[in-house]
Amino acid sequence: MRRWPRASAPTSRDTKPKPPWQAPTDKWHALDAEQALARLTTTTSGLAEDEAGRRLACHGPNLLQRAAFRPWWQRLLAQFNNILILILIAAALASLGMRHYPDAGAILAVVLVIALIGFFQEGKAEQAIESIRNMLTLRANVVRGGQRALISAEALVPGDIVMVESGDRIPADLRLVQASQLRADEAALTGESVPVDKQVAPVPGDAVLADRYSMAFAGTIVVQGTALGLVVATGRTTQIGRISEMLRGVEKLRTPLLRQLDHAGRVLAAVILSAAVFMALFGIMVHGYPASEMFMAAVGLAVAAIPEGLPAIVTIALALGVQAMAGKNAIIRRLPAVETLGSISTIFTDKTGTLTRNEMTVRTIRLPNREYAVTGTGFAPEGRFHTPDAPEPLDPTRDSDLLNLLKASILCNDAELAKAQEQWQIHGDPTEGAMVVAAIKAGLDPPTLRRHHPRFSTIPFESERRYMGTLHAVDGHRRLIVKGAPDRLLEMCIGFRSVDGDGPLNAETWHEHIQALSEQGLRVLALAERDVADLDDPQLEEGHAENGLMLLGLVGMYDPPRDDVVEAVAQCLSAGIRPVMITGDHAGTALAIARQIGFVHTRRVLTGSDMDCMSDADLANCVMEVDVFARSTPEHKLRLVEALQACGGVCAMTGDGVNDGPALKRADVGVAMGIQGTDAAKDAAEMVLADDNFASIVSAIREGRKVYDNIRKTIAFLLPTNVGQGLSIMVAVLAGITLPVTPLQALWVNMVVAVTLGLALAFEPPEADIMRRRPRDPSAPLLDGFMLWRVVFVSLLLVTGVFAIFTWIMVYEGGSEALARTGAVNMLVMGSAGYLINSRFLTRSALSLQGLFSSASVWLTIFLVTGLQVAWTYTPFLQGIFGSEGLPLSYWGVILGASIVLFLIVELEKTLLPDSTVEPGP
Ligand code: ATP
């Protein structure tokens, strides 16, 4: 029911009375939290769904305007910003000036075709990348109708209540209603790099943005603590929306490889232009050819020799890789990562949720003098308690110590259990969820218990702190409950608590219990409490929790490894990639899980405190040998990345927390978790895993290797056709013989080959041994000795073929010059088609059924090119332009035979290659 008056007959926009939640105010920070809630007619239980829907219809989605796509005409114009196209246009104009109208027309037609193809390919690549970006939309934890729900941040409306915690990006402008040790990094908004402490109390109305401590602003990041906030502005009315309408531009399709290619292209263009000028001058001065003919020959040489299709094909190969990776749950945020993935030698990975399922189930509860086993799997609250050596179920309600521990575990806990579509789900942290489930198995009712013992204050769990503390009303006084990593809690306890009487703490015995549980691969948490009658201020601080606690017991929970991780780890090892576990968990648990997964060769585990005692040089010595790093913090992750890079390694690093940012940025490929990961981690990462699964990193590496392979294959294929054509023209001019291929014809070949045949290799599937090779050496040049050899070798073969066919038709068959050229051009194209099949495998033989016929894209383009060549040879229109002539059928037989011979010679060359070229990389 709406509570604001509605205008009966609005006469104009200005006179229409606004509902209170629409009334704009810039002074939310100066209002009391209650006043702000009242102003937006809401409570901390949130809006009802239908009311939220109405407000959404009125305010529109909570979106900032996206940076617009590059308009189509800009993309089209950008195609002409290319040295080769400019040379071609200059040549067309010069031809016009010299009244070579057909040449000028053909050159312009070719320019247009090349530009259009680049235009469409780039457009498709940009779209592919943009659609992937949309997979990374922001989500928000809201309270609506008293229920927590995870919704898309776009659906937030003024009046919504939002919960945020460390690592979250604030989804809209919030007036804080509750805040616990909240600090926000507001650099995105104010430029201030030091995080700001936030509070609930109002601040003066004239406070500047940076001093509005009672607000949390959209786009900023929570670096510590938790809070409940009231949405006061969404979308373009937020502070960040007002400052800038642009969120983030579409990432440029530029990667180091593309830049390297661009650079190489410019150098090549300069070399080729000089060769062309030299050739033209030589022709005029030595052989006395007419200048206009030499000009066209020079243009032909330039056009023929420059691989203009290459950048577009590389872009397509990268975009295809990005798409394939997204299909395998690896979302690329920065394009260069596609290339880097192929040379990864080490994957530093988190354990919980990445190697394991993050589906915790409490298996064991250790009390001061007895132990219980708990049955059941997953989050279904069905299971029983029994002693470890007798499977008969026991009644847990008869053990007050057990109930006390379970009650404490529910109170110092933010998770909730819910059933949706017949599936039990946890809202919140699965570690805490497992405790809720165990308590329900024991017959407790978490909501009732939480109502009876309201919480005054919280010290939120942070990985660095390793514990969480809450303050409650229990039996008329205040009780502090703490749960956390047992080794940490033992340092904070002075004794243990039991209904039979409290006792002194025997740390050694407890450490044995912890060790025994962790060796079974269980994650262990301890629970402790203390009464704090002395605490006047109900606001908890760390000092309150860190001493004088009484230990209640330990909880051991199992988190099974993911099904596909064992296979993925095996793949890594065969691919020369070392998986390394970095976890906040106990060393024993980490080692047990690592063994189950099968990637550990060494018995050695280093813990965070071990690393703290090591110099960077010592750590660099260990990093290549140790596979498990336990009890580590984000700072340790950063040190490990640096240590590995100092040893020349290339690494991927996973992360989810707000503090993982530096390690993710420093790693060669930072990988953030899509589900568990904070927005801060995603921002810092190159790649986001939609399913948080380690196996998806391995799939992405496989794709990365494939993309790089296909780019190498494309280069190895395209360069010889270009060099071959260029050489044919040059040799003919220098030797003073008739050109076997006219400049216009070279233009045709170049276009046909570059945009059809060359493209086929971008679609090649990965080779069977792609994950059995060692990682690629990142410093190895693209055009290494082997590639250069291959380019020169095949270029010479093509030139030989062209001159042989040309001479045979003219001299031995007595054909016309036009007929001989037609034969030479078809030889060049068909020879390239044969070499395309060779190029499917750079070093392995293509002489097998699979090698010859398994690629649909290769054969499709070969058929397409054959069709184009037939049209080029026989249609009067194209004959008129290119000077081609109908070839007798028998000539085709000779050309085909010569192409097959060329194919076989390259296959022979592969078998004679030295072994060192067979496996690229170190
Ligand atoms: P990773 O994801 O890197 O493998 P992790 O998730 O296992 O590490 P953390 O979440 O940093 O590591 O947890 C470290 C330790 O803190 C755990 O072993 C556990 O004992 C304790 N712990 C984990 N979650 C909580 C929590 N919600 N409250 C209290 N203690 C916790």
mmCIF file of C-alpha atoms in Angstrom, residues 47-58 144 155-158 160:
data_model
loop_
_atom_site.group_PDB
_atom_site.id
_atom_site.type_symbol
_atom_site.label_atom_id
_atom_site.label_comp_id
_atom_site.label_asym_id
_atom_site.label_seq_id
_atom_site.Cartn_x
_atom_site.Cartn_y
_atom_site.Cartn_z
ATOM 1 C CA LEU A 47 10.807 -3.434 0.588
ATOM 2 C CA ALA A 48 8.143 -5.896 -0.487
ATOM 3 C CA GLU A 49 8.840 -7.380 -3.935
ATOM 4 C CA ASP A 50 5.838 -5.698 -5.587
ATOM 5 C CA GLU A 51 6.810 -2.322 -4.156
ATOM 6 C CA ALA A 52 10.374 -2.810 -5.420
ATOM 7 C CA GLY A 53 8.901 -3.605 -8.836
ATOM 8 C CA ARG A 54 6.900 -0.365 -8.825
ATOM 9 C CA ARG A 55 9.917 1.676 -7.877
ATOM 10 C CA LEU A 56 11.973 -0.015 -10.561
ATOM 11 C CA ALA A 57 9.376 0.955 -13.170
ATOM 12 C CA CYS A 58 9.579 4.539 -11.933
ATOM 13 C CA ARG A 144 13.353 -7.839 0.653
ATOM 14 C CA ALA A 155 17.299 -4.318 -10.072
ATOM 15 C CA LEU A 156 18.117 -2.182 -7.015
ATOM 16 C CA VAL A 157 15.756 0.693 -6.230
ATOM 17 C CA PRO A 158 15.792 3.531 -3.700
ATOM 18 C CA ASP A 160 16.182 -1.302 -0.878
#
